[in-house]
mmCIF file of C-alpha atoms and ligand atoms in Angstrom:
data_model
loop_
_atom_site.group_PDB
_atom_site.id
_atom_site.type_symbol
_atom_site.label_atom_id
_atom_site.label_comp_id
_atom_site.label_asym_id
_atom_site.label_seq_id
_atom_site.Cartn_x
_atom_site.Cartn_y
_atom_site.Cartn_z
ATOM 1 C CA UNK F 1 -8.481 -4.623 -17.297
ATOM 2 C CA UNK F 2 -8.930 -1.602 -14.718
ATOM 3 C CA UNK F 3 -8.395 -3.009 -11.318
ATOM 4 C CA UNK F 4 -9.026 -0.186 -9.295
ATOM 5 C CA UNK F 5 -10.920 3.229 -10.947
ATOM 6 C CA UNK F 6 -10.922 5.942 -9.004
ATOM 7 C CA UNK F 7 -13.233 8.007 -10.658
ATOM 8 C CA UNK F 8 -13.818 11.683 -9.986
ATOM 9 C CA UNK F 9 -13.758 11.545 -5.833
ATOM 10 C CA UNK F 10 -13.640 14.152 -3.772
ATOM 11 C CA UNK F 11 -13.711 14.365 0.047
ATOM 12 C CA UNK F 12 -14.345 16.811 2.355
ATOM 13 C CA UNK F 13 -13.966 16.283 5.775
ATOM 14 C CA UNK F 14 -14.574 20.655 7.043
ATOM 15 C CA UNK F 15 -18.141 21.042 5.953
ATOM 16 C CA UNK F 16 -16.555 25.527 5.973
ATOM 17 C CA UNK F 17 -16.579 25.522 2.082
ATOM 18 C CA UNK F 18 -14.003 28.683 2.171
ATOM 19 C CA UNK F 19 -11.569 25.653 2.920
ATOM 20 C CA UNK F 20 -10.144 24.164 0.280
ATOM 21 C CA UNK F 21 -11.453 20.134 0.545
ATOM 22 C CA UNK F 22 -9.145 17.460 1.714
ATOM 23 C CA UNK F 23 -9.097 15.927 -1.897
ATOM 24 C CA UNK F 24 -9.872 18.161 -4.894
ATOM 25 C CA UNK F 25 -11.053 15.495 -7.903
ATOM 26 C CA UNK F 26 -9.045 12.745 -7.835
ATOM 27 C CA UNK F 27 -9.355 10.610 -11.363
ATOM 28 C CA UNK F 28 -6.893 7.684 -11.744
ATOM 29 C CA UNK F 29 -7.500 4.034 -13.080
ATOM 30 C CA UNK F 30 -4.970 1.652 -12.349
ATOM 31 C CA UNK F 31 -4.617 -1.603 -14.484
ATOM 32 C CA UNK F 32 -4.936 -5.137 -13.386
ATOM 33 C CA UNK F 33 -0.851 -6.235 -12.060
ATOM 34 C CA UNK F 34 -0.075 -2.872 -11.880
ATOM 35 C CA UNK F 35 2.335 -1.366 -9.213
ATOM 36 C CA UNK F 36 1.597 2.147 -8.383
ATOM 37 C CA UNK F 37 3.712 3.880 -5.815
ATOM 38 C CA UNK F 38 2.007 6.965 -4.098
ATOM 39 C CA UNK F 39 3.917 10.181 -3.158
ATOM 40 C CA UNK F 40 2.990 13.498 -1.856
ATOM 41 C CA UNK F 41 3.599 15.625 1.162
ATOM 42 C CA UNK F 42 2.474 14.656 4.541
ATOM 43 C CA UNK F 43 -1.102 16.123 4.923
ATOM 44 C CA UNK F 44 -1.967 15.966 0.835
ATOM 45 C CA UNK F 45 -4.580 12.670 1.685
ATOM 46 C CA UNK F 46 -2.775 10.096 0.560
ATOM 47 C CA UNK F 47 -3.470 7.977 3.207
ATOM 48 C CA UNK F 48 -7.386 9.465 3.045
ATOM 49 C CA UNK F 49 -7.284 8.145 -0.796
ATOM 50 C CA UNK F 50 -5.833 4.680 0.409
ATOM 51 C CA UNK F 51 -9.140 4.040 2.727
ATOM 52 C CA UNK F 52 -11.170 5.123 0.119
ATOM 53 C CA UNK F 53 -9.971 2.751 -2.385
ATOM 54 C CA UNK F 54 -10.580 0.009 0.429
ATOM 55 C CA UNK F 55 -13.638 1.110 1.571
ATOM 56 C CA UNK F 56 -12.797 2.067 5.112
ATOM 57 C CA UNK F 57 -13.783 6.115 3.947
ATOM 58 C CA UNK F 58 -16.939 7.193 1.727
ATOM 59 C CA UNK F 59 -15.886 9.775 -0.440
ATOM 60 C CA UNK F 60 -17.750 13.300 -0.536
ATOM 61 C CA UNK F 61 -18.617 13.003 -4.390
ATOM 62 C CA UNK F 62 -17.443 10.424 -7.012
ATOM 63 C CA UNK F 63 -16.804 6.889 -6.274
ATOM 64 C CA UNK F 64 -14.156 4.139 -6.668
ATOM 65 C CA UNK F 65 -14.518 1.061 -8.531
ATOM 66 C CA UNK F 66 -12.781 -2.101 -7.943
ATOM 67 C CA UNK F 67 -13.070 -4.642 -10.940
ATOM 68 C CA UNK F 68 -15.505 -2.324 -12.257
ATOM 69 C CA UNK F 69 -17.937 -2.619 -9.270
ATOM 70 C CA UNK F 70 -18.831 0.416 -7.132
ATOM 71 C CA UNK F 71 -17.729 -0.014 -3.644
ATOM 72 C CA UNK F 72 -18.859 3.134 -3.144
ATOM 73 C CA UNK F 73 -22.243 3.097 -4.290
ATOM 74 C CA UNK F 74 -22.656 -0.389 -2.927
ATOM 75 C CA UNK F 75 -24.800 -2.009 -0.054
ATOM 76 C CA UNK F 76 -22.604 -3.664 3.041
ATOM 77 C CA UNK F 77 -23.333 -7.357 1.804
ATOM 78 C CA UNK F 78 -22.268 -6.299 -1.458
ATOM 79 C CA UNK F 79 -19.231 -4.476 -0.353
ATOM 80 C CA UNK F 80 -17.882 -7.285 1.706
ATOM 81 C CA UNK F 81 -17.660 -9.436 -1.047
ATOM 82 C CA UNK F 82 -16.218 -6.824 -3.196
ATOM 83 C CA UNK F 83 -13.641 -5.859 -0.769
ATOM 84 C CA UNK F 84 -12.897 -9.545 -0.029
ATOM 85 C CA UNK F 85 -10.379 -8.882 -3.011
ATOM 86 C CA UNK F 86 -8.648 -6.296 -0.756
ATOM 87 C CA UNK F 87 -5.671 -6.550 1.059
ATOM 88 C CA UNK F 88 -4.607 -3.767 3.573
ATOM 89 C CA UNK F 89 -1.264 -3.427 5.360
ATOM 90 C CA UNK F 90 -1.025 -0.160 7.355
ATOM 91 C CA UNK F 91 2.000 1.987 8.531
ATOM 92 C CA UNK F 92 1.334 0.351 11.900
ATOM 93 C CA UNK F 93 1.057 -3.399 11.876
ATOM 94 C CA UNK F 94 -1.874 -3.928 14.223
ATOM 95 C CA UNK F 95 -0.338 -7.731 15.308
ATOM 96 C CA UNK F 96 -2.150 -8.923 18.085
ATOM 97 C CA UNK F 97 0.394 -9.294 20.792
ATOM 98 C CA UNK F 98 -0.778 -12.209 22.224
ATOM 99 C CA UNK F 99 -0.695 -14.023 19.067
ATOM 100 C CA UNK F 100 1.955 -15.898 17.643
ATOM 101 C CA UNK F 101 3.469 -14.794 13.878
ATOM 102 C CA UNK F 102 1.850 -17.551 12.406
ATOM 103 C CA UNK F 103 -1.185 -17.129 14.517
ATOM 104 C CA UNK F 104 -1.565 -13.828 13.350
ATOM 105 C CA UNK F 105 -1.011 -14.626 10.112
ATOM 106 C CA UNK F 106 -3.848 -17.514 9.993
ATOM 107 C CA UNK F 107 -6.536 -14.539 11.547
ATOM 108 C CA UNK F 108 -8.066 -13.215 8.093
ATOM 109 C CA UNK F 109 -8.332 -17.146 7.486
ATOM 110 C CA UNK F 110 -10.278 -17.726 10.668
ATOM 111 C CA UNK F 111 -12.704 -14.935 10.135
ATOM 112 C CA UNK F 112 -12.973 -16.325 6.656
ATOM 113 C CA UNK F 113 -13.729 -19.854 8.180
ATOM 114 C CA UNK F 114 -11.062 -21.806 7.340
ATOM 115 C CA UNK F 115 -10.594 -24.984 8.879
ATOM 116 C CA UNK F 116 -7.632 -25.134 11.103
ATOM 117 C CA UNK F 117 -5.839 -27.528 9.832
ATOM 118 C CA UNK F 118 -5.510 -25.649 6.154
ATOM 119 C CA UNK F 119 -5.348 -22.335 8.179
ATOM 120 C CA UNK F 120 -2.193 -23.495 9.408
ATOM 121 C CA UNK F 121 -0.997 -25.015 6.337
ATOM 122 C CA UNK F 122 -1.449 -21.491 4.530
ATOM 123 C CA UNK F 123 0.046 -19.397 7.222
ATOM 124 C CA UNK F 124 2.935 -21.366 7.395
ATOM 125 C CA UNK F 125 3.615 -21.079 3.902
ATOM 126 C CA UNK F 126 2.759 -16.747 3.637
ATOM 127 C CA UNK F 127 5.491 -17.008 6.380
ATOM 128 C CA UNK F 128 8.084 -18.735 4.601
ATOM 129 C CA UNK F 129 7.271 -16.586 1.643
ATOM 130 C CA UNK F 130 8.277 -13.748 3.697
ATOM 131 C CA UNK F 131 11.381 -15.157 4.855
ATOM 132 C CA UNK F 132 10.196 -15.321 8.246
ATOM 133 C CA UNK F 133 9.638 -19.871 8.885
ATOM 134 C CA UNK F 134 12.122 -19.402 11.993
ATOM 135 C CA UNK F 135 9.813 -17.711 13.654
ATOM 136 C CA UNK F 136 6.345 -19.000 13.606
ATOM 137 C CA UNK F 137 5.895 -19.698 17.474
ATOM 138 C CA UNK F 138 7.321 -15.623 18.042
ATOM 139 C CA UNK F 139 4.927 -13.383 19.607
ATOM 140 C CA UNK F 140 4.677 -9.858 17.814
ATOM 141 C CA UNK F 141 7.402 -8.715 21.017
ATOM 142 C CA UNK F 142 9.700 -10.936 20.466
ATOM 143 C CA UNK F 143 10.071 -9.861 16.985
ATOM 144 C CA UNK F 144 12.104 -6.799 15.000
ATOM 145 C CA UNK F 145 9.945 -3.741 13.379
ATOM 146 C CA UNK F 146 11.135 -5.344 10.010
ATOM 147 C CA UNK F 147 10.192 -9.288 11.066
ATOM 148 C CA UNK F 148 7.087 -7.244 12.617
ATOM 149 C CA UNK F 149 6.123 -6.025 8.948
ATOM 150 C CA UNK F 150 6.735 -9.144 7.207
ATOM 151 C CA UNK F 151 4.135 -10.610 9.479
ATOM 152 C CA UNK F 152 1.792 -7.853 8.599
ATOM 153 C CA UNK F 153 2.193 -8.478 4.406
ATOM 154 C CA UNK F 154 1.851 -12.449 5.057
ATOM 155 C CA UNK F 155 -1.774 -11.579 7.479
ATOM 156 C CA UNK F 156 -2.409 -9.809 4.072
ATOM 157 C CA UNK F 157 -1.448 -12.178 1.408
ATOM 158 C CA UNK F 158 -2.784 -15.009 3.045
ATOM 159 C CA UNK F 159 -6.599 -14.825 1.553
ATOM 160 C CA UNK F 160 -4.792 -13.896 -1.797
ATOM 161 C CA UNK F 161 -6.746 -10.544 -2.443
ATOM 162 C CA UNK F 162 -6.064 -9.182 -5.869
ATOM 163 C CA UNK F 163 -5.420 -5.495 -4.499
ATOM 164 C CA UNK F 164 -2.896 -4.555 -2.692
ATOM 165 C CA UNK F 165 -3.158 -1.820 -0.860
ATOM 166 C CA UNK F 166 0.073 -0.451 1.535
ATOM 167 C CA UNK F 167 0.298 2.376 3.699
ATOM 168 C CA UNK F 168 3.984 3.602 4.299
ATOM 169 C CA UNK F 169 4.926 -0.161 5.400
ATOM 170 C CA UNK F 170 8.263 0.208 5.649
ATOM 171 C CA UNK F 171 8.136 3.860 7.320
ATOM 172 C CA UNK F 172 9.259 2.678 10.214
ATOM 173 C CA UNK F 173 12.038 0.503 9.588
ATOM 174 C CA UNK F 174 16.298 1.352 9.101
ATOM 175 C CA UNK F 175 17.502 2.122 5.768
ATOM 176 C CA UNK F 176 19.191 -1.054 5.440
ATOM 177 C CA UNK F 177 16.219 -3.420 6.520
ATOM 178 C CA UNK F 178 14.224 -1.149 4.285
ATOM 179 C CA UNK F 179 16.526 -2.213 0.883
ATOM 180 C CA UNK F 180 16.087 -6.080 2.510
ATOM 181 C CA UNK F 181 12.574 -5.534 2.651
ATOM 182 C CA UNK F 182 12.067 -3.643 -1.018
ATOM 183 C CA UNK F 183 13.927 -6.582 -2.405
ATOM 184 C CA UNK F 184 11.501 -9.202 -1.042
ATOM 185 C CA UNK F 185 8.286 -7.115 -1.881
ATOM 186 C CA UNK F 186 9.763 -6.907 -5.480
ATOM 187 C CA UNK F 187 10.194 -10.759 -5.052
ATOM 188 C CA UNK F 188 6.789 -11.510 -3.990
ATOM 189 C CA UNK F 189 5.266 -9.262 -6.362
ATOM 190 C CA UNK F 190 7.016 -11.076 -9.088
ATOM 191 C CA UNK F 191 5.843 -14.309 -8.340
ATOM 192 C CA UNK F 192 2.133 -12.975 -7.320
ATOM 193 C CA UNK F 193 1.693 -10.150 -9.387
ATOM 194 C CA UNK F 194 -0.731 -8.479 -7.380
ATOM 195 C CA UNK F 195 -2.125 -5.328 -8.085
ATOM 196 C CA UNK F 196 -0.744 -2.604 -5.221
ATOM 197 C CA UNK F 197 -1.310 0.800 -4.423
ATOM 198 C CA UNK F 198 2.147 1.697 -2.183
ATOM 199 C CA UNK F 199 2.435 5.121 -0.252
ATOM 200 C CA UNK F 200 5.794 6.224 0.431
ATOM 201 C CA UNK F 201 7.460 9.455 1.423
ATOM 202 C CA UNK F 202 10.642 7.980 -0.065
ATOM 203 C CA UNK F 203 11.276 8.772 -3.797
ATOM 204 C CA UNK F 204 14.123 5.825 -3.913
ATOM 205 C CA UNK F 205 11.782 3.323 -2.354
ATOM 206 C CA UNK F 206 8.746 4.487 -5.486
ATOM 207 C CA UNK F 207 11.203 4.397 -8.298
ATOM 208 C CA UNK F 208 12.743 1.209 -6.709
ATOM 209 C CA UNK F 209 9.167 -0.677 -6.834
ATOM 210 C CA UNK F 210 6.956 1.064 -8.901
ATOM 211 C CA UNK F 211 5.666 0.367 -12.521
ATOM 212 C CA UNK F 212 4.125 3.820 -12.331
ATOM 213 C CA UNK F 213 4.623 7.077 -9.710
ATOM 214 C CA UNK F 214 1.967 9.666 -8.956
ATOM 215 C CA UNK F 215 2.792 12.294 -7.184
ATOM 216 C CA UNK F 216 0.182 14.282 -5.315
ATOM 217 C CA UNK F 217 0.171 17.854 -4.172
ATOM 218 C CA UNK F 218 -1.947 19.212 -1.072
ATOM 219 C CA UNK F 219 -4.492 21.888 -0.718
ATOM 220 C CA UNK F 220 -6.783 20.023 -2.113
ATOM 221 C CA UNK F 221 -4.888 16.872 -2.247
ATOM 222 C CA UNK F 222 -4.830 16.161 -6.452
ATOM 223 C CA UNK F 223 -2.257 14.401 -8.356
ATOM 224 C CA UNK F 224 0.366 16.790 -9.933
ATOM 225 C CA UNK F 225 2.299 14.106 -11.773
ATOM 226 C CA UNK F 226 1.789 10.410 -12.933
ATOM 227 C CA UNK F 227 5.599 8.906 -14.485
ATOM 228 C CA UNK F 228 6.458 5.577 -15.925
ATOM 229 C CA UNK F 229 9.183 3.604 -14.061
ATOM 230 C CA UNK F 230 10.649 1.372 -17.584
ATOM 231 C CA UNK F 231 13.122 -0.363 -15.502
ATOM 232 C CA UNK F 232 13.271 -3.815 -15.908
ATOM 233 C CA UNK F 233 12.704 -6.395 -13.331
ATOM 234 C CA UNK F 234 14.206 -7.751 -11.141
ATOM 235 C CA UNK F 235 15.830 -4.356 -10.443
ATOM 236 C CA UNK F 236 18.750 -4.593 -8.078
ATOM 237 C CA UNK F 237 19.951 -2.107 -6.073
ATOM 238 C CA UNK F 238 22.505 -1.444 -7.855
ATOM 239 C CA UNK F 239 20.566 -0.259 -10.371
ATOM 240 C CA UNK F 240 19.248 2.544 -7.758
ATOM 241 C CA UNK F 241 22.614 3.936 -8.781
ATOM 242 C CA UNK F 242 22.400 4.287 -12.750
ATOM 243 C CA UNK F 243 21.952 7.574 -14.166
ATOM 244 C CA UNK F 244 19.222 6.579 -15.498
ATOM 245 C CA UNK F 245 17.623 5.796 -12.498
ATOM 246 C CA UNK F 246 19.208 9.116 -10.714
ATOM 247 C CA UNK F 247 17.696 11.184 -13.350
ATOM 248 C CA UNK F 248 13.930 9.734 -12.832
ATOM 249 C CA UNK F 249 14.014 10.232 -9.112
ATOM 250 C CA UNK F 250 15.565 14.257 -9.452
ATOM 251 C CA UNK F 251 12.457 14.452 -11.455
ATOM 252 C CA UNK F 252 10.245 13.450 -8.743
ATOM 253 C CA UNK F 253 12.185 15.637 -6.154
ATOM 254 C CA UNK F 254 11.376 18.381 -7.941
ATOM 255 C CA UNK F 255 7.064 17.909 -8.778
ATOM 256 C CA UNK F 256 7.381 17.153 -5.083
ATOM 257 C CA UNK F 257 9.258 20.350 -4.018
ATOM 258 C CA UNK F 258 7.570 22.493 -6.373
ATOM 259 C CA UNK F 259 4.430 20.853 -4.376
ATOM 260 C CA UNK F 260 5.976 21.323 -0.839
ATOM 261 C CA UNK F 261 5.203 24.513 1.778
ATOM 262 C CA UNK F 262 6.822 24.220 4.719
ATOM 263 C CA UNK F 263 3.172 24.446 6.656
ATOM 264 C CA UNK F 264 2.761 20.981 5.172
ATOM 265 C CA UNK F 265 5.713 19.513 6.736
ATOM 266 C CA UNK F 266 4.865 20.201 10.826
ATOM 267 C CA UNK F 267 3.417 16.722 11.188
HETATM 268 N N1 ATP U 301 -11.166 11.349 9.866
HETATM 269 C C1 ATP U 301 -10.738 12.592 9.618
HETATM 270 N N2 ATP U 301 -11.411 13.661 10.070
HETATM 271 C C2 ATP U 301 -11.001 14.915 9.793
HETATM 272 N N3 ATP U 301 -9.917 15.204 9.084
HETATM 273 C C3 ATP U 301 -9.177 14.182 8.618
HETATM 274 C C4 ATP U 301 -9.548 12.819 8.860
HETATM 275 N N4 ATP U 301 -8.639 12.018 8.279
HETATM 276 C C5 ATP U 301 -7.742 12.832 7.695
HETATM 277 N N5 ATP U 301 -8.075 14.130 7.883
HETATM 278 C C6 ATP U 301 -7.332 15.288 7.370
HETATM 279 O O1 ATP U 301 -7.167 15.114 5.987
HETATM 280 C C7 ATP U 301 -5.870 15.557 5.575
HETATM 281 C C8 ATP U 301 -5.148 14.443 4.862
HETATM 282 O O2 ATP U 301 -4.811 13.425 5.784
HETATM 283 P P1 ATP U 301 -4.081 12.092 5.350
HETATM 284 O O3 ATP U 301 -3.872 11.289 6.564
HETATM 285 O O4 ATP U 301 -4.833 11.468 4.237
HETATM 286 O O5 ATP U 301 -2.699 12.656 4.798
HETATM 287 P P2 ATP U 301 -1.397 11.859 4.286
HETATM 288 O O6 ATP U 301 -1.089 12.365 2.927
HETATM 289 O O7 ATP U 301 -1.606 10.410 4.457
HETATM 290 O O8 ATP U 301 -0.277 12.406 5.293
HETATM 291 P P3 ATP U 301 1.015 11.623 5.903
HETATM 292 O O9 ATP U 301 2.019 11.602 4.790
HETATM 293 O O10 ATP U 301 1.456 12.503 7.011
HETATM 294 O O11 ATP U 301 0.585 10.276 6.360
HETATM 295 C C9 ATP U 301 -5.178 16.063 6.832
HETATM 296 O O12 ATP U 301 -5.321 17.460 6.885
HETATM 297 C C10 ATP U 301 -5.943 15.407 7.950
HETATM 298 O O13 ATP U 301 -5.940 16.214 9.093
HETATM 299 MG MG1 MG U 302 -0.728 8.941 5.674
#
């Protein structure tokens, strides 16, 4: 089944129509457990197409379906519960600092009205999914950018949406931390088999995770390629080093530099 259909959107945020819109038609379906890394060059509207998808943006024409309902199309009641199915983790984390992790964590509960007892119950055990039970009573300070992130995907598993939806999570975070955390999304995703939409600037990091890579282009924003990733799973990282895998992410530097004009790059 189509989890998330994308279906002919187009957005425009500079009403001048001798500039080119932000997203040309974008048309992509992506299947129910599927993982779907996003690339592109920094400008191209990836993360424009990642708010659409979640409802946070309307797009200019088209619409996006999740489960086959409109969210675009649809009234705020209706969207709510649509979108309920939604998880969002953003390149920032947006903890609340004066929150504990676990606190945090238990916050999409609360606004779902949760009891507190359960609340707790759940939070505690999205944070030991993460790896992160040591630190429950830590506020978002006393915490690393990785631990920091960790907290952010438990806030977003812990309603168990369906959808996925990541924006550059691990942007932020040291190569090595960045394998560690790779490894325990792959884990997770294994054992929850969620569907997720993952933005990356990092071709390693999409071939690493990814079922399936699009790559987008900017000027309007479109998608220029859409690959298969084959490799079995669990993939180590060893297995970052195969020729195989060497060969698939050359292919992707190239769409993305035959994509790329320097103009793009100044953010
Ligand atoms: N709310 C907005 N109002 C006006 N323009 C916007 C708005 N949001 C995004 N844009 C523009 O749309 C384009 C795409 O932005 P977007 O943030 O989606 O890019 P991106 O691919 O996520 O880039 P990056 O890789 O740097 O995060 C940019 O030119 C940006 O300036
Ligand atoms: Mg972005």
């Amino acid at each position: 089944m189509t989890a998330i259909h994308v279906d002919r959107i187009t957005k425009r945020f500079d009403p001048d129509p001798g500039k080119a819109p932000t997203l040309g038609t974008i048309d992509l379906a992506i299947e129910d457990g599927e993982f779907v890394a996003l690339l592109g060059p920094s400008g191209c509207g990836k993360t424009t197409l990642l708010r659409m998808i979640g409802g946070l943006e309307q797009p200019t024409s088209g619409q996006v379906l999740i489960n086959g309902e409109s969210v675009s199309a649809a009234s705020k009641a209706a969207r709510r519960r649509i979108l309920a199915s939604v998880g969002f983790v953003f390149q920032e984390h947006n903890l609340l600092p004066w929150r504990s992790a676990l606190a945090n964590v238990a916050v999409p509960l609360e606004v779902r009205g949760m009891a507190r007892a359960e609340r707790r119950r759940v939070a505690a055990e999205m944070l030991a999914l993460v790896g992160l039970s040591h630190a429950e009573g830590k506020l978002p300070h006393e915490l690393s950018g990785g631990m920091r992130q960790r907290v952010a995907i438990a806030r977003a598993l812990s309603y168990d949406p369906d959808i996925l939806l990541m924006d550059e999570p691990f942007g932020a975070v040291d190569a090595q931390t960045r394998d560690v955390l790779n490894l325990e999304l792959q884990r997770i995703w294994m054992r929850r088999r969620k569907t997720v939409v993952f933005v990356t600037h990092s071709v390693h990091e999409a071939v690493f995770l990814a079922d399936r890579v699009v790559v987008m282009g900017a000027s309007p924003g479109r998608v220029v390629e859409d690959l298969r990733i084959t490799t079995p799973r669990p993939r180590s990282l060893e297995a970052t080093m195969t020729p195989e895998f060497l060969a698939t992410a050359a292919t992707l530097r190239d769409f993305l530099s035959d994509h790329f004009t320097p103009q793009e790059s100044a953010t």
